[in-house]
Coordinates of C-alpha atoms and ligand atoms in Angstrom, one line a residue:
X1 CA 99.3 101.5 131.1
X2 CA 101.7 98.6 131.8
X3 CA 105.4 99.3 131.2
X4 CA 109.0 98.2 132.0
X5 CA 110.6 101.1 133.7
X6 CA 114.3 101.6 134.5
X7 CA 115.0 103.7 137.6
X8 CA 118.7 103.4 137.4
X9 CA 121.2 101.4 135.4
X10 CA 122.4 98.2 136.9
X11 CA 123.7 94.7 135.5
X12 CA 120.8 92.9 133.9
X13 CA 121.4 89.9 136.2
X14 CA 119.9 92.1 138.9
X15 CA 116.6 92.5 137.0
X16 CA 116.8 96.4 136.9
X17 CA 113.6 96.8 134.8
X18 CA 110.4 97.1 136.9
X19 CA 107.1 95.8 135.2
X20 CA 104.7 98.3 136.6
X21 CA 101.6 100.6 135.9
X22 CA 102.2 104.1 135.0
X23 CA 100.3 107.1 133.3
X24 CA 100.0 107.0 129.6
X25 CA 102.2 109.5 127.8
X26 CA 101.1 113.1 127.0
X27 CA 101.1 114.3 123.3
X28 CA 102.9 117.4 122.3
X29 CA 102.0 119.0 119.0
X30 CA 103.0 117.1 115.9
X31 CA 103.1 113.7 117.9
X32 CA 101.0 110.7 117.7
X33 CA 99.9 108.3 120.4
X34 CA 100.7 104.6 119.3
X35 CA 99.2 101.5 120.9
X36 CA 102.2 99.1 120.9
X37 CA 101.8 95.6 119.6
X38 CA 105.4 94.5 120.0
X39 CA 108.8 95.9 120.5
X40 CA 112.1 94.2 119.5
X41 CA 115.0 94.0 121.8
X42 CA 118.3 95.6 120.8
X43 CA 121.8 95.5 122.2
X44 CA 121.6 99.2 122.7
X45 CA 118.7 98.6 125.2
X46 CA 121.3 96.6 127.2
X47 CA 123.8 99.3 127.0
X48 CA 121.1 101.8 128.3
X49 CA 119.9 99.3 131.1
X50 CA 123.4 98.4 132.2
X51 CA 124.7 102.1 132.0
X52 CA 127.3 101.7 129.3
X53 CA 125.4 104.7 127.9
X54 CA 125.3 107.4 130.5
X55 CA 121.6 108.0 131.7
X56 CA 119.9 110.9 129.9
X57 CA 116.4 110.4 131.2
X58 CA 115.5 108.9 134.5
X59 CA 113.4 107.0 135.0
X60 CA 113.2 105.8 131.4
X61 CA 111.3 103.3 129.4
X62 CA 113.7 101.5 127.0
X63 CA 112.9 100.1 123.4
X64 CA 113.3 101.6 120.0
X65 CA 112.0 99.0 117.6
X66 CA 108.3 99.5 118.2
X67 CA 105.4 98.3 116.0
X68 CA 101.9 99.4 116.8
X69 CA 98.7 101.2 115.7
X70 CA 98.0 104.9 115.8
X71 CA 95.5 105.5 118.6
X72 CA 95.2 109.3 118.3
X73 CA 96.9 112.3 117.0
X74 CA 98.1 115.4 118.8
X75 CA 97.8 119.0 117.6
X76 CA 98.7 119.5 114.0
X77 CA 99.5 115.8 113.5
X78 CA 97.8 114.7 110.4
X79 CA 100.1 112.3 108.5
X80 CA 98.6 109.1 109.8
X81 CA 94.9 107.9 110.0
X82 CA 93.8 106.4 113.3
X83 CA 94.4 102.6 113.1
X84 CA 97.3 102.8 110.7
X85 CA 100.1 100.4 111.6
X86 CA 103.4 102.2 112.2
X87 CA 106.9 101.7 113.5
X88 CA 109.1 103.8 115.8
X89 CA 112.9 103.6 115.5
X90 CA 115.9 104.9 117.5
X91 CA 116.1 108.5 116.0
X92 CA 113.2 110.1 117.9
X93 CA 113.8 113.7 116.7
X94 CA 116.4 116.2 115.2
X95 CA 116.5 119.9 115.2
X96 CA 116.5 120.2 111.4
X97 CA 118.6 123.4 111.6
X98 CA 122.2 122.4 112.5
X99 CA 124.9 122.1 110.0
X100 CA 124.6 118.3 109.9
X101 CA 120.9 118.4 109.2
X102 CA 121.2 120.9 106.6
X103 CA 123.8 118.9 104.7
X104 CA 121.6 115.7 104.8
X105 CA 123.3 114.0 107.8
X106 CA 120.6 114.2 110.2
X107 CA 122.0 111.0 111.8
X108 CA 124.8 113.2 113.1
X109 CA 122.4 116.1 114.4
X110 CA 123.9 118.3 117.0
X111 CA 120.7 118.2 119.0
X112 CA 119.2 114.7 118.6
X113 CA 116.7 112.8 120.8
X114 CA 116.6 109.0 121.0
X115 CA 113.7 106.6 121.5
X116 CA 114.1 104.5 124.8
X117 CA 117.0 106.7 125.8
X118 CA 116.3 110.4 125.9
X119 CA 112.7 109.7 125.5
X120 CA 110.4 107.0 126.6
X121 CA 110.5 103.9 124.4
X122 CA 108.3 100.9 123.5
X123 CA 108.6 98.6 126.4
X124 CA 105.1 99.8 127.3
X125 CA 101.6 99.5 126.1
X126 CA 101.7 103.1 124.6
X127 CA 104.4 105.4 123.2
X128 CA 104.2 108.9 121.8
X129 CA 106.4 110.0 118.9
X130 CA 106.8 112.9 116.4
X131 CA 104.8 111.8 113.4
X132 CA 107.6 112.9 111.0
X133 CA 109.9 110.2 112.5
X134 CA 107.5 107.5 112.3
X135 CA 107.5 104.8 109.6
X136 CA 104.6 103.0 107.7
X137 CA 105.1 99.2 108.0
X138 CA 104.9 97.2 104.8
X139 CA 101.9 94.9 104.7
X140 CA 104.0 91.8 103.9
X141 CA 105.6 91.7 107.6
X142 CA 103.7 90.6 110.6
X143 CA 104.3 92.8 113.8
X144 CA 106.9 90.4 115.2
X145 CA 108.6 90.0 111.9
X146 CA 108.6 93.7 111.3
X147 CA 109.9 95.0 114.8
X148 CA 113.7 93.9 114.4
X149 CA 113.7 95.6 111.0
X150 CA 113.5 99.0 112.8
X151 CA 116.9 99.0 114.4
X152 CA 118.8 95.8 113.7
X153 CA 117.5 96.1 110.1
X154 CA 118.1 99.9 109.4
X155 CA 121.5 100.0 111.1
X156 CA 122.7 96.9 109.4
X157 CA 121.6 98.4 106.1
X158 CA 123.4 101.8 106.8
X159 CA 126.5 99.6 107.7
X160 CA 126.2 97.8 104.4
X161 CA 125.9 101.1 102.5
X162 CA 129.1 102.5 104.4
X163 CA 131.0 99.4 103.6
X164 CA 130.6 100.3 99.9
X165 CA 130.3 96.5 99.2
X166 CA 129.4 95.6 95.7
X167 CA 127.9 92.7 93.9
X168 CA 130.4 89.8 93.6
X169 CA 132.7 91.0 96.5
X170 CA 133.5 89.4 99.7
X171 CA 132.1 90.9 103.0
X172 CA 132.9 89.8 106.6
X173 CA 130.3 90.0 109.4
X174 CA 131.9 89.9 112.9
X175 CA 129.1 89.0 115.5
X176 CA 126.0 87.3 114.0
X177 CA 123.1 88.7 116.1
X178 CA 119.8 90.4 115.1
X179 CA 121.6 93.0 112.7
X180 CA 123.8 90.5 110.9
X181 CA 121.0 88.0 110.3
X182 CA 119.0 90.7 108.6
X183 CA 122.1 92.3 106.7
X184 CA 123.1 88.9 105.3
X185 CA 119.7 88.6 103.6
X186 CA 120.3 92.1 101.8
X187 CA 123.9 91.2 101.0
X188 CA 122.9 87.9 99.4
X189 CA 120.2 89.8 97.5
X190 CA 123.0 91.9 96.1
X191 CA 125.0 88.9 95.3
X192 CA 127.6 89.5 97.9
X193 CA 129.7 86.6 99.4
X194 CA 129.4 86.7 103.2
X195 CA 132.0 85.4 105.6
X196 CA 130.6 85.2 109.3
X197 CA 132.9 85.2 112.3
X198 CA 131.1 84.6 115.5
X199 CA 131.9 82.8 118.8
X200 CA 128.6 81.0 119.1
X201 CA 128.1 77.8 117.2
X202 CA 124.4 78.3 117.0
X203 CA 125.0 81.7 115.4
X204 CA 127.5 80.1 112.9
X205 CA 124.9 77.6 111.8
X206 CA 122.3 80.4 111.4
X207 CA 124.7 82.3 109.2
X208 CA 125.4 79.1 107.0
X209 CA 121.6 78.6 106.9
X210 CA 121.2 82.1 105.6
X211 CA 123.6 81.6 102.8
X212 CA 127.0 82.6 104.4
X213 CA 129.9 81.2 102.2
X214 CA 132.0 80.5 105.3
X215 CA 131.4 80.7 109.1
X216 CA 134.1 80.4 111.8
X217 CA 135.1 81.6 115.2
X218 CA 135.4 85.4 116.0
X219 CA 139.1 85.6 115.7
X220 CA 139.5 82.8 113.0
X221 CA 141.1 84.0 109.8
X222 CA 138.6 83.8 106.8
X223 CA 140.0 81.6 104.0
X224 CA 140.0 84.6 101.6
X225 CA 141.0 88.3 101.8
X226 CA 137.7 90.4 102.3
X227 CA 136.8 93.6 100.4
X228 CA 135.0 94.9 103.5
X229 CA 133.9 93.9 106.9
X230 CA 131.4 94.9 109.4
X231 CA 131.9 94.5 113.1
X232 CA 128.4 94.1 114.8
X233 CA 129.8 92.8 118.2
X234 CA 130.6 95.5 120.8
X235 CA 134.1 94.0 121.3
X236 CA 137.2 96.2 120.4
X237 CA 139.6 93.2 120.4
X238 CA 138.0 92.1 117.1
X239 CA 139.3 95.3 115.3
X240 CA 142.9 94.0 114.7
X241 CA 141.7 90.6 113.6
X242 CA 139.2 92.1 111.1
X243 CA 141.9 94.4 109.7
X244 CA 144.1 91.5 109.1
X245 CA 141.3 89.9 107.1
X246 CA 141.0 92.9 104.7
X247 CA 142.6 93.2 101.3
X248 CA 144.6 96.3 100.5
X249 CA 142.1 99.3 100.2
X250 CA 139.6 97.2 102.2
X251 CA 136.9 98.9 104.4
X252 CA 136.1 98.2 108.0
X253 CA 132.8 99.4 109.5
X254 CA 132.1 99.5 113.2
X255 CA 128.3 99.1 113.5
X256 CA 127.8 99.5 117.2
X257 CA 126.9 102.5 119.4
X258 CA 129.4 101.2 122.0
X259 CA 132.5 99.2 121.8
X260 CA 135.0 98.0 124.5
X261 CA 138.5 99.5 124.1
X262 CA 140.3 98.9 120.9
X263 CA 143.8 97.4 121.6
X264 CA 146.9 99.2 120.2
X265 CA 147.2 98.7 116.3
X266 CA 150.2 97.7 114.4
X267 CA 150.3 100.4 111.7
X268 CA 151.0 97.6 109.1
X269 CA 147.4 96.4 109.7
X270 CA 146.0 99.8 108.5
X271 CA 148.5 100.8 106.0
X272 CA 147.8 100.1 102.2
X273 CA 144.8 102.4 102.4
X274 CA 142.5 100.3 104.6
X275 CA 139.9 102.4 106.2
X276 CA 138.1 102.1 109.5
X277 CA 134.8 104.0 110.2
X278 CA 132.0 103.9 112.6
X279 CA 128.2 104.1 112.0
X280 CA 126.2 106.5 114.0
X281 CA 122.3 106.3 114.0
X282 CA 120.5 106.5 110.8
X283 CA 118.7 109.1 108.5
X284 CA 115.0 108.6 107.9
X285 CA 116.0 108.1 104.3
X286 CA 118.0 105.1 105.4
X287 CA 114.9 103.7 107.1
X288 CA 112.4 104.3 104.1
X289 CA 115.0 102.8 101.7
X290 CA 115.6 99.8 103.9
X291 CA 112.0 99.1 104.6
X292 CA 111.3 99.1 100.8
X293 CA 114.2 96.8 99.9
X294 CA 113.4 94.4 102.8
X295 CA 109.8 94.2 101.5
X296 CA 111.0 93.5 98.0
X297 CA 113.4 90.6 99.1
X298 CA 111.3 89.9 101.3
X299 CA 113.6 89.7 104.5
X300 CA 112.5 87.0 107.0
X301 CA 113.4 87.8 110.5
X302 CA 114.0 84.9 113.1
X303 CA 112.3 86.0 116.3
X304 CA 112.1 84.7 119.8
X305 CA 109.0 86.1 121.5
X306 CA 108.9 87.0 125.3
X307 CA 106.0 88.7 127.1
X308 CA 106.6 92.3 128.1
X309 CA 106.7 91.3 131.7
X310 CA 110.0 89.2 130.8
X311 CA 112.0 92.1 129.4
X312 CA 114.9 91.4 131.9
X313 CA 115.0 87.8 130.7
X314 CA 115.0 88.7 127.1
X315 CA 117.9 91.1 127.7
X316 CA 119.7 88.6 129.8
X317 CA 119.4 85.9 127.0
X318 CA 120.7 88.5 124.5
X319 CA 123.7 89.2 126.7
X320 CA 124.4 85.5 126.8
X321 CA 124.3 84.9 123.0
X322 CA 121.3 82.8 123.6
X323 CA 119.0 84.4 121.0
X324 CA 119.4 83.1 117.4
X325 CA 118.1 86.1 115.4
X326 CA 116.1 88.8 117.4
X327 CA 114.2 88.8 120.7
X328 CA 110.8 90.6 120.5
X329 CA 108.6 91.5 123.4
X330 CA 104.9 90.9 122.9
X331 CA 103.0 93.8 124.2
X332 CA 99.4 93.5 123.0
X333 CA 97.8 90.6 124.8
Ligands
ZN401 ZN1 120.6 118.9 113.5
ZN402 ZN1 119.1 99.5 118.4

């Protein structure tokens, strides 16, 4: 099969992904083989490719927002019929027996594996995945529309949940890429007012197009105090600015898997019961709940399509803020 393989992490400008021919994946018990139609590109893929996340499997195929069709089932796998359209997301597998799994927090599992990081992902013609961690894709979405829902969408949704935002409240978004452009559609559906802070003028325009109440530069102060805010950009220097924008008792959620160093904080920014918390991965329940809500709204993702062979270029564009919405690799020709 054709695949984009990472031998060792390197700056994306050096085109570290090699488009090449390799063997199709083997199937373990409980797994299914999926013929990939498309795979959306996530900032986490960039962190894997450039080595901000330490290598866990080498070589590795990145990609964890995979939409495809079930080709065949391994031993004991009977959840999906051949030909069913399915999605594979970041959470590849959990042990199911650790204290976190047992208390319903499988996103924090002590022995997790992750698609496109500890296991091969979807920048390839085929992918294998445990059937219990695979999603059915609602019919209303095309393959390309659906792919960014699987991480940008699900993680944005978990971030919204952790922000505890309620109808009629004010919510700040810092960074306005793939996750924020989906989360704003859910927030508007819940009648939440969105304030978008992002450095790129095109992203500010996209936010206003999608119903943001206000859009401004990353460190610009929103005109009103916010009930909660979510930082999607991987930049720690945003944290003090976002705290400053919160009302007393406001919640700040950090939505990324990686963030540059957070500068020293004046305690006055945190005092008055403001809260900072991170988001780590997602549970399968988050994924099921989000896909149902996304189909009800229905969420419309803005996508820019690249052929699989141009994965390096897609990641390069993402790094340079040149993608309004989400980049999607077209795999099936
Ligand atoms: Zn566990
Ligand atoms: Zn992701």
